């Protein structure tokens, strides 16, 4: 018996990094999972086969969640694939450095729009599409994967921090709106986690020569965060152990 037996999850950006670990952890606890990806089909197929080995159902769906019609299609196809979705993890995202101009004084309106679309608009679109049918389930969970950046507001990343802050505002509001329907809405805010995104970001900023692991010694506990650290928090929030928890933000940054 797993803590999430019978639950049906949609994880956006489930093909790599943090999303991949969340998919694996939710399936390990008994959930069937829709794995959304954007471009890396091979990675999505690999984690899907891991889920199937666990004896759970896995569906992979390609969709650019930053495009409204794609996000709507993802929601519709996810519900059709699993019958209903009672766990939504809004994880897909891009870093400010991915668009190349991370400073406030250099980021263009289009850069800002791209970050807002990937994090805030996508999360809102998926909540708008998924939450109404979630009300029919005994319990629903929405987890937003935000970032410590939405509170620290460090330099080089204003578009990213603003997009994550908007995503969090949606979560805090939704938590109050849907509590009466037994839908729990929480935020997980990672620090620096060992993934492709973090690797690219620290290289872009010139913080390392070769690898993100050069930063391990200056990180809390002498190591970087692992995707599994985030996945554990998400699984906890969706479990019975968190049945009296909603509207919360858990920082998973070792500090
Ligand atoms: P990652 O390794 O770059 O993986 C990103 C995932 O999101 C991939 O599965 C990618 O799909 C998917 N994706 C990106 N844009 C998408 C789009 N428009 N539509 C659908 N899927 C999309 O990133 P990560 O580090 O795991 O980050 C995951 C989340 O954690 C992000 O929201 C990020 O902001 C947040 N976060 C990360 C860190 C960190 O240090 N890593 C810290 C704080 C917060 P493909 O495989 O198809 O490309």
PDB file of N, CA and C in Angstrom, residues 80-164:
ATOM      1  N   UNK A  80      -8.666  12.985 -19.893  1.00  0.00           N
ATOM      2  CA  UNK A  80      -9.136  11.866 -20.723  1.00  0.00           C
ATOM      3  C   UNK A  80      -8.265  10.625 -20.511  1.00  0.00           C
ATOM      4  N   UNK A  81      -6.957  10.837 -20.339  1.00  0.00           N
ATOM      5  CA  UNK A  81      -6.030   9.704 -20.220  1.00  0.00           C
ATOM      6  C   UNK A  81      -6.223   8.943 -18.915  1.00  0.00           C
ATOM      7  N   UNK A  82      -6.429   9.656 -17.816  1.00  0.00           N
ATOM      8  CA  UNK A  82      -6.486   8.979 -16.510  1.00  0.00           C
ATOM      9  C   UNK A  82      -7.886   8.961 -15.892  1.00  0.00           C
ATOM     10  N   UNK A  83      -8.859   9.577 -16.549  1.00  0.00           N
ATOM     11  CA  UNK A  83     -10.227   9.587 -16.006  1.00  0.00           C
ATOM     12  C   UNK A  83     -10.489  10.827 -15.182  1.00  0.00           C
ATOM     13  N   UNK A  84      -9.546  11.183 -14.346  1.00  0.00           N
ATOM     14  CA  UNK A  84      -9.606  12.457 -13.623  1.00  0.00           C
ATOM     15  C   UNK A  84      -8.195  12.766 -13.137  1.00  0.00           C
ATOM     16  N   UNK A  85      -7.989  13.996 -12.729  1.00  0.00           N
ATOM     17  CA  UNK A  85      -6.678  14.388 -12.164  1.00  0.00           C
ATOM     18  C   UNK A  85      -6.961  14.966 -10.784  1.00  0.00           C
ATOM     19  N   UNK A  86      -6.376  14.366  -9.737  1.00  0.00           N
ATOM     20  CA  UNK A  86      -6.586  14.928  -8.396  1.00  0.00           C
ATOM     21  C   UNK A  86      -5.293  15.442  -7.756  1.00  0.00           C
ATOM     22  N   UNK A  87      -4.189  15.365  -8.503  1.00  0.00           N
ATOM     23  CA  UNK A  87      -2.942  16.027  -8.084  1.00  0.00           C
ATOM     24  C   UNK A  87      -2.394  16.785  -9.293  1.00  0.00           C
ATOM     25  N   UNK A  88      -2.228  18.088  -9.137  1.00  0.00           N
ATOM     26  CA  UNK A  88      -1.614  18.899 -10.197  1.00  0.00           C
ATOM     27  C   UNK A  88      -0.331  19.508  -9.648  1.00  0.00           C
ATOM     28  N   UNK A  89       0.790  19.208 -10.283  1.00  0.00           N
ATOM     29  CA  UNK A  89       2.060  19.816  -9.886  1.00  0.00           C
ATOM     30  C   UNK A  89       2.526  20.733 -11.013  1.00  0.00           C
ATOM     31  N   UNK A  90       2.477  22.034 -10.768  1.00  0.00           N
ATOM     32  CA  UNK A  90       2.947  23.017 -11.745  1.00  0.00           C
ATOM     33  C   UNK A  90       4.441  23.211 -11.538  1.00  0.00           C
ATOM     34  N   UNK A  91       5.209  22.478 -12.343  1.00  0.00           N
ATOM     35  CA  UNK A  91       6.666  22.448 -12.170  1.00  0.00           C
ATOM     36  C   UNK A  91       7.430  23.009 -13.368  1.00  0.00           C
ATOM     37  N   UNK A  92       6.893  22.874 -14.572  1.00  0.00           N
ATOM     38  CA  UNK A  92       7.640  23.268 -15.778  1.00  0.00           C
ATOM     39  C   UNK A  92       8.101  24.717 -15.663  1.00  0.00           C
ATOM     40  N   UNK A  93       9.305  24.971 -16.149  1.00  0.00           N
ATOM     41  CA  UNK A  93       9.761  26.353 -16.090  1.00  0.00           C
ATOM     42  C   UNK A  93      11.075  26.555 -16.808  1.00  0.00           C
ATOM     43  N   UNK A  94      11.402  27.823 -16.977  1.00  0.00           N
ATOM     44  CA  UNK A  94      12.683  28.218 -17.572  1.00  0.00           C
ATOM     45  C   UNK A  94      13.308  29.281 -16.666  1.00  0.00           C
ATOM     46  N   UNK A  95      14.633  29.374 -16.725  1.00  0.00           N
ATOM     47  CA  UNK A  95      15.315  30.395 -15.945  1.00  0.00           C
ATOM     48  C   UNK A  95      15.397  31.709 -16.710  1.00  0.00           C
ATOM     49  N   UNK A  96      15.614  32.788 -15.974  1.00  0.00           N
ATOM     50  CA  UNK A  96      15.768  34.093 -16.637  1.00  0.00           C
ATOM     51  C   UNK A  96      16.976  34.079 -17.559  1.00  0.00           C
ATOM     52  N   UNK A  97      18.008  33.308 -17.183  1.00  0.00           N
ATOM     53  CA  UNK A  97      19.208  33.266 -18.014  1.00  0.00           C
ATOM     54  C   UNK A  97      18.949  32.524 -19.328  1.00  0.00           C
ATOM     55  N   UNK A  98      17.878  31.722 -19.369  1.00  0.00           N
ATOM     56  CA  UNK A  98      17.567  30.985 -20.601  1.00  0.00           C
ATOM     57  C   UNK A  98      17.186  31.929 -21.735  1.00  0.00           C
ATOM     58  N   UNK A  99      16.668  33.104 -21.385  1.00  0.00           N
ATOM     59  CA  UNK A  99      16.333  34.061 -22.434  1.00  0.00           C
ATOM     60  C   UNK A  99      17.475  35.058 -22.666  1.00  0.00           C
ATOM     61  N   UNK A 100      18.529  34.941 -21.842  1.00  0.00           N
ATOM     62  CA  UNK A 100      19.781  35.622 -22.172  1.00  0.00           C
ATOM     63  C   UNK A 100      19.986  37.008 -21.597  1.00  0.00           C
ATOM     64  N   UNK A 101      18.952  37.669 -21.120  1.00  0.00           N
ATOM     65  CA  UNK A 101      19.118  39.041 -20.618  1.00  0.00           C
ATOM     66  C   UNK A 101      18.480  39.129 -19.236  1.00  0.00           C
ATOM     67  N   UNK A 102      19.169  38.630 -18.190  1.00  0.00           N
ATOM     68  CA  UNK A 102      18.501  38.477 -16.896  1.00  0.00           C
ATOM     69  C   UNK A 102      18.339  39.759 -16.074  1.00  0.00           C
ATOM     70  N   UNK A 103      19.083  40.827 -16.393  1.00  0.00           N
ATOM     71  CA  UNK A 103      18.998  42.028 -15.551  1.00  0.00           C
ATOM     72  C   UNK A 103      17.754  42.855 -15.890  1.00  0.00           C
ATOM     73  N   UNK A 104      17.235  43.536 -14.883  1.00  0.00           N
ATOM     74  CA  UNK A 104      16.051  44.379 -15.107  1.00  0.00           C
ATOM     75  C   UNK A 104      16.329  45.408 -16.205  1.00  0.00           C
ATOM     76  N   UNK A 105      17.531  45.962 -16.199  1.00  0.00           N
ATOM     77  CA  UNK A 105      17.842  47.024 -17.163  1.00  0.00           C
ATOM     78  C   UNK A 105      18.088  46.507 -18.576  1.00  0.00           C
ATOM     79  N   UNK A 106      18.197  45.181 -18.721  1.00  0.00           N
ATOM     80  CA  UNK A 106      18.440  44.639 -20.068  1.00  0.00           C
ATOM     81  C   UNK A 106      17.293  43.776 -20.585  1.00  0.00           C
ATOM     82  N   UNK A 107      16.498  43.199 -19.691  1.00  0.00           N
ATOM     83  CA  UNK A 107      15.401  42.314 -20.122  1.00  0.00           C
ATOM     84  C   UNK A 107      14.379  43.110 -20.930  1.00  0.00           C
ATOM     85  N   UNK A 108      13.953  42.513 -22.031  1.00  0.00           N
ATOM     86  CA  UNK A 108      12.961  43.188 -22.876  1.00  0.00           C
ATOM     87  C   UNK A 108      11.547  42.813 -22.419  1.00  0.00           C
ATOM     88  N   UNK A 109      10.543  43.563 -22.865  1.00  0.00           N
ATOM     89  CA  UNK A 109       9.166  43.167 -22.542  1.00  0.00           C
ATOM     90  C   UNK A 109       8.868  41.740 -23.008  1.00  0.00           C
ATOM     91  N   UNK A 110       9.450  41.335 -24.141  1.00  0.00           N
ATOM     92  CA  UNK A 110       9.213  39.972 -24.617  1.00  0.00           C
ATOM     93  C   UNK A 110       9.848  38.944 -23.671  1.00  0.00           C
ATOM     94  N   UNK A 111      11.045  39.253 -23.153  1.00  0.00           N
ATOM     95  CA  UNK A 111      11.675  38.354 -22.168  1.00  0.00           C
ATOM     96  C   UNK A 111      10.749  38.195 -20.955  1.00  0.00           C
ATOM     97  N   UNK A 112      10.247  39.332 -20.470  1.00  0.00           N
ATOM     98  CA  UNK A 112       9.379  39.324 -19.288  1.00  0.00           C
ATOM     99  C   UNK A 112       8.127  38.492 -19.573  1.00  0.00           C
ATOM    100  N   UNK A 113       7.559  38.684 -20.756  1.00  0.00           N
ATOM    101  CA  UNK A 113       6.351  37.933 -21.117  1.00  0.00           C
ATOM    102  C   UNK A 113       6.642  36.426 -21.118  1.00  0.00           C
ATOM    103  N   UNK A 114       7.804  36.043 -21.681  1.00  0.00           N
ATOM    104  CA  UNK A 114       8.126  34.610 -21.764  1.00  0.00           C
ATOM    105  C   UNK A 114       8.233  33.983 -20.376  1.00  0.00           C
ATOM    106  N   UNK A 115       8.841  34.710 -19.450  1.00  0.00           N
ATOM    107  CA  UNK A 115       8.962  34.175 -18.087  1.00  0.00           C
ATOM    108  C   UNK A 115       7.599  34.100 -17.408  1.00  0.00           C
ATOM    109  N   UNK A 116       6.797  35.142 -17.588  1.00  0.00           N
ATOM    110  CA  UNK A 116       5.454  35.138 -16.986  1.00  0.00           C
ATOM    111  C   UNK A 116       4.609  34.012 -17.590  1.00  0.00           C
ATOM    112  N   UNK A 117       4.724  33.813 -18.899  1.00  0.00           N
ATOM    113  CA  UNK A 117       3.920  32.777 -19.562  1.00  0.00           C
ATOM    114  C   UNK A 117       4.313  31.392 -19.055  1.00  0.00           C
ATOM    115  N   UNK A 118       5.615  31.150 -18.899  1.00  0.00           N
ATOM    116  CA  UNK A 118       6.080  29.812 -18.509  1.00  0.00           C
ATOM    117  C   UNK A 118       5.691  29.467 -17.066  1.00  0.00           C
ATOM    118  N   UNK A 119       5.707  30.460 -16.187  1.00  0.00           N
ATOM    119  CA  UNK A 119       5.472  30.168 -14.766  1.00  0.00           C
ATOM    120  C   UNK A 119       4.073  30.579 -14.302  1.00  0.00           C
ATOM    121  N   UNK A 120       3.715  31.818 -14.525  1.00  0.00           N
ATOM    122  CA  UNK A 120       2.466  32.320 -13.943  1.00  0.00           C
ATOM    123  C   UNK A 120       1.242  32.004 -14.806  1.00  0.00           C
ATOM    124  N   UNK A 121       1.317  32.345 -16.115  1.00  0.00           N
ATOM    125  CA  UNK A 121       0.126  32.111 -16.953  1.00  0.00           C
ATOM    126  C   UNK A 121      -0.140  30.609 -17.079  1.00  0.00           C
ATOM    127  N   UNK A 122       0.929  29.823 -17.242  1.00  0.00           N
ATOM    128  CA  UNK A 122       0.764  28.368 -17.389  1.00  0.00           C
ATOM    129  C   UNK A 122       0.092  27.778 -16.144  1.00  0.00           C
ATOM    130  N   UNK A 123       0.570  28.169 -14.978  1.00  0.00           N
ATOM    131  CA  UNK A 123      -0.008  27.636 -13.735  1.00  0.00           C
ATOM    132  C   UNK A 123      -1.471  28.032 -13.611  1.00  0.00           C
ATOM    133  N   UNK A 124      -1.761  29.289 -13.950  1.00  0.00           N
ATOM    134  CA  UNK A 124      -3.141  29.741 -13.862  1.00  0.00           C
ATOM    135  C   UNK A 124      -4.026  28.985 -14.848  1.00  0.00           C
ATOM    136  N   UNK A 125      -3.549  28.827 -16.084  1.00  0.00           N
ATOM    137  CA  UNK A 125      -4.338  28.107 -17.095  1.00  0.00           C
ATOM    138  C   UNK A 125      -4.626  26.678 -16.647  1.00  0.00           C
ATOM    139  N   UNK A 126      -3.616  26.009 -16.104  1.00  0.00           N
ATOM    140  CA  UNK A 126      -3.821  24.610 -15.710  1.00  0.00           C
ATOM    141  C   UNK A 126      -4.740  24.508 -14.498  1.00  0.00           C
ATOM    142  N   UNK A 127      -4.612  25.422 -13.554  1.00  0.00           N
ATOM    143  CA  UNK A 127      -5.556  25.423 -12.420  1.00  0.00           C
ATOM    144  C   UNK A 127      -6.978  25.667 -12.919  1.00  0.00           C
ATOM    145  N   UNK A 128      -7.129  26.617 -13.832  1.00  0.00           N
ATOM    146  CA  UNK A 128      -8.460  26.935 -14.386  1.00  0.00           C
ATOM    147  C   UNK A 128      -9.087  25.716 -15.048  1.00  0.00           C
ATOM    148  N   UNK A 129      -8.276  24.919 -15.716  1.00  0.00           N
ATOM    149  CA  UNK A 129      -8.790  23.758 -16.442  1.00  0.00           C
ATOM    150  C   UNK A 129      -8.963  22.519 -15.553  1.00  0.00           C
ATOM    151  N   UNK A 130      -8.069  22.343 -14.581  1.00  0.00           N
ATOM    152  CA  UNK A 130      -8.034  21.089 -13.808  1.00  0.00           C
ATOM    153  C   UNK A 130      -8.873  21.162 -12.525  1.00  0.00           C
ATOM    154  N   UNK A 131      -8.869  22.314 -11.864  1.00  0.00           N
ATOM    155  CA  UNK A 131      -9.506  22.393 -10.538  1.00  0.00           C
ATOM    156  C   UNK A 131     -11.006  22.070 -10.572  1.00  0.00           C
ATOM    157  N   UNK A 132     -11.789  22.528 -11.553  1.00  0.00           N
ATOM    158  CA  UNK A 132     -13.233  22.218 -11.497  1.00  0.00           C
ATOM    159  C   UNK A 132     -13.523  20.718 -11.423  1.00  0.00           C
ATOM    160  N   UNK A 133     -12.822  19.885 -12.198  1.00  0.00           N
ATOM    161  CA  UNK A 133     -13.091  18.443 -12.116  1.00  0.00           C
ATOM    162  C   UNK A 133     -12.459  17.830 -10.861  1.00  0.00           C
ATOM    163  N   UNK A 134     -11.472  18.496 -10.276  1.00  0.00           N
ATOM    164  CA  UNK A 134     -10.859  18.020  -9.034  1.00  0.00           C
ATOM    165  C   UNK A 134     -11.855  18.054  -7.876  1.00  0.00           C
ATOM    166  N   UNK A 135     -12.823  18.974  -7.970  1.00  0.00           N
ATOM    167  CA  UNK A 135     -13.818  19.101  -6.887  1.00  0.00           C
ATOM    168  C   UNK A 135     -14.655  17.839  -6.732  1.00  0.00           C
ATOM    169  N   UNK A 136     -14.716  17.014  -7.779  1.00  0.00           N
ATOM    170  CA  UNK A 136     -15.497  15.774  -7.714  1.00  0.00           C
ATOM    171  C   UNK A 136     -14.757  14.689  -6.936  1.00  0.00           C
ATOM    172  N   UNK A 137     -13.446  14.850  -6.721  1.00  0.00           N
ATOM    173  CA  UNK A 137     -12.657  13.835  -6.027  1.00  0.00           C
ATOM    174  C   UNK A 137     -12.795  14.005  -4.520  1.00  0.00           C
ATOM    175  N   UNK A 138     -12.473  12.934  -3.781  1.00  0.00           N
ATOM    176  CA  UNK A 138     -12.507  13.012  -2.319  1.00  0.00           C
ATOM    177  C   UNK A 138     -11.552  14.102  -1.831  1.00  0.00           C
ATOM    178  N   UNK A 139     -10.412  14.167  -2.502  1.00  0.00           N
ATOM    179  CA  UNK A 139      -9.404  15.166  -2.127  1.00  0.00           C
ATOM    180  C   UNK A 139      -8.666  15.625  -3.377  1.00  0.00           C
ATOM    181  N   UNK A 140      -8.256  16.871  -3.406  1.00  0.00           N
ATOM    182  CA  UNK A 140      -7.431  17.375  -4.497  1.00  0.00           C
ATOM    183  C   UNK A 140      -6.205  18.081  -3.946  1.00  0.00           C
ATOM    184  N   UNK A 141      -5.142  18.074  -4.732  1.00  0.00           N
ATOM    185  CA  UNK A 141      -3.921  18.791  -4.349  1.00  0.00           C
ATOM    186  C   UNK A 141      -3.349  19.535  -5.536  1.00  0.00           C
ATOM    187  N   UNK A 142      -2.999  20.789  -5.294  1.00  0.00           N
ATOM    188  CA  UNK A 142      -2.242  21.572  -6.279  1.00  0.00           C
ATOM    189  C   UNK A 142      -0.947  21.972  -5.589  1.00  0.00           C
ATOM    190  N   UNK A 143       0.177  21.667  -6.240  1.00  0.00           N
ATOM    191  CA  UNK A 143       1.477  22.091  -5.693  1.00  0.00           C
ATOM    192  C   UNK A 143       2.191  22.931  -6.747  1.00  0.00           C
ATOM    193  N   UNK A 144       2.589  24.112  -6.347  1.00  0.00           N
ATOM    194  CA  UNK A 144       3.346  25.006  -7.227  1.00  0.00           C
ATOM    195  C   UNK A 144       4.832  24.883  -6.891  1.00  0.00           C
ATOM    196  N   UNK A 145       5.650  24.599  -7.894  1.00  0.00           N
ATOM    197  CA  UNK A 145       7.096  24.604  -7.677  1.00  0.00           C
ATOM    198  C   UNK A 145       7.583  26.014  -8.000  1.00  0.00           C
ATOM    199  N   UNK A 146       7.825  26.763  -6.933  1.00  0.00           N
ATOM    200  CA  UNK A 146       8.255  28.150  -7.072  1.00  0.00           C
ATOM    201  C   UNK A 146       9.773  28.217  -6.939  1.00  0.00           C
ATOM    202  N   UNK A 147      10.262  29.133  -6.155  1.00  0.00           N
ATOM    203  CA  UNK A 147      11.718  29.283  -5.956  1.00  0.00           C
ATOM    204  C   UNK A 147      11.958  30.214  -4.774  1.00  0.00           C
ATOM    205  N   UNK A 148      13.115  30.046  -4.133  1.00  0.00           N
ATOM    206  CA  UNK A 148      13.480  31.019  -3.090  1.00  0.00           C
ATOM    207  C   UNK A 148      13.595  32.416  -3.690  1.00  0.00           C
ATOM    208  N   UNK A 149      13.784  32.482  -5.025  1.00  0.00           N
ATOM    209  CA  UNK A 149      13.919  33.788  -5.692  1.00  0.00           C
ATOM    210  C   UNK A 149      12.679  34.652  -5.513  1.00  0.00           C
ATOM    211  N   UNK A 150      11.515  34.034  -5.271  1.00  0.00           N
ATOM    212  CA  UNK A 150      10.292  34.810  -5.114  1.00  0.00           C
ATOM    213  C   UNK A 150      10.221  35.529  -3.774  1.00  0.00           C
ATOM    214  N   UNK A 151      11.212  35.263  -2.897  1.00  0.00           N
ATOM    215  CA  UNK A 151      11.290  36.048  -1.651  1.00  0.00           C
ATOM    216  C   UNK A 151      12.628  36.755  -1.504  1.00  0.00           C
ATOM    217  N   UNK A 152      13.692  36.180  -2.098  1.00  0.00           N
ATOM    218  CA  UNK A 152      15.011  36.801  -1.916  1.00  0.00           C
ATOM    219  C   UNK A 152      15.239  37.951  -2.897  1.00  0.00           C
ATOM    220  N   UNK A 153      14.634  37.862  -4.089  1.00  0.00           N
ATOM    221  CA  UNK A 153      14.742  38.919  -5.108  1.00  0.00           C
ATOM    222  C   UNK A 153      16.191  39.363  -5.327  1.00  0.00           C
ATOM    223  N   UNK A 154      17.062  38.357  -5.530  1.00  0.00           N
ATOM    224  CA  UNK A 154      18.470  38.673  -5.806  1.00  0.00           C
ATOM    225  C   UNK A 154      18.631  39.284  -7.187  1.00  0.00           C
ATOM    226  N   UNK A 155      19.857  39.806  -7.457  1.00  0.00           N
ATOM    227  CA  UNK A 155      20.102  40.400  -8.779  1.00  0.00           C
ATOM    228  C   UNK A 155      20.110  39.330  -9.876  1.00  0.00           C
ATOM    229  N   UNK A 156      20.067  39.773 -11.123  1.00  0.00           N
ATOM    230  CA  UNK A 156      20.050  38.907 -12.317  1.00  0.00           C
ATOM    231  C   UNK A 156      18.931  37.878 -12.260  1.00  0.00           C
ATOM    232  N   UNK A 157      17.731  38.349 -12.394  1.00  0.00           N
ATOM    233  CA  UNK A 157      16.608  37.403 -12.438  1.00  0.00           C
ATOM    234  C   UNK A 157      15.282  38.045 -12.084  1.00  0.00           C
ATOM    235  N   UNK A 158      15.161  39.344 -12.336  1.00  0.00           N
ATOM    236  CA  UNK A 158      13.924  40.041 -11.966  1.00  0.00           C
ATOM    237  C   UNK A 158      12.707  39.462 -12.664  1.00  0.00           C
ATOM    238  N   UNK A 159      12.857  39.068 -13.931  1.00  0.00           N
ATOM    239  CA  UNK A 159      11.713  38.519 -14.662  1.00  0.00           C
ATOM    240  C   UNK A 159      11.293  37.180 -14.053  1.00  0.00           C
ATOM    241  N   UNK A 160      12.288  36.390 -13.670  1.00  0.00           N
ATOM    242  CA  UNK A 160      12.026  35.072 -13.055  1.00  0.00           C
ATOM    243  C   UNK A 160      11.362  35.252 -11.684  1.00  0.00           C
ATOM    244  N   UNK A 161      11.933  36.115 -10.858  1.00  0.00           N
ATOM    245  CA  UNK A 161      11.384  36.331  -9.509  1.00  0.00           C
ATOM    246  C   UNK A 161       9.951  36.852  -9.586  1.00  0.00           C
ATOM    247  N   UNK A 162       9.725  37.767 -10.513  1.00  0.00           N
ATOM    248  CA  UNK A 162       8.376  38.336 -10.654  1.00  0.00           C
ATOM    249  C   UNK A 162       7.387  37.264 -11.100  1.00  0.00           C
ATOM    250  N   UNK A 163       7.819  36.408 -12.022  1.00  0.00           N
ATOM    251  CA  UNK A 163       6.928  35.346 -12.517  1.00  0.00           C
ATOM    252  C   UNK A 163       6.610  34.348 -11.408  1.00  0.00           C
ATOM    253  N   UNK A 164       7.628  34.002 -10.608  1.00  0.00           N
ATOM    254  CA  UNK A 164       7.395  33.068  -9.502  1.00  0.00           C
ATOM    255  C   UNK A 164       6.514  33.718  -8.428  1.00  0.00           C
TER     256      UNK A 164
END
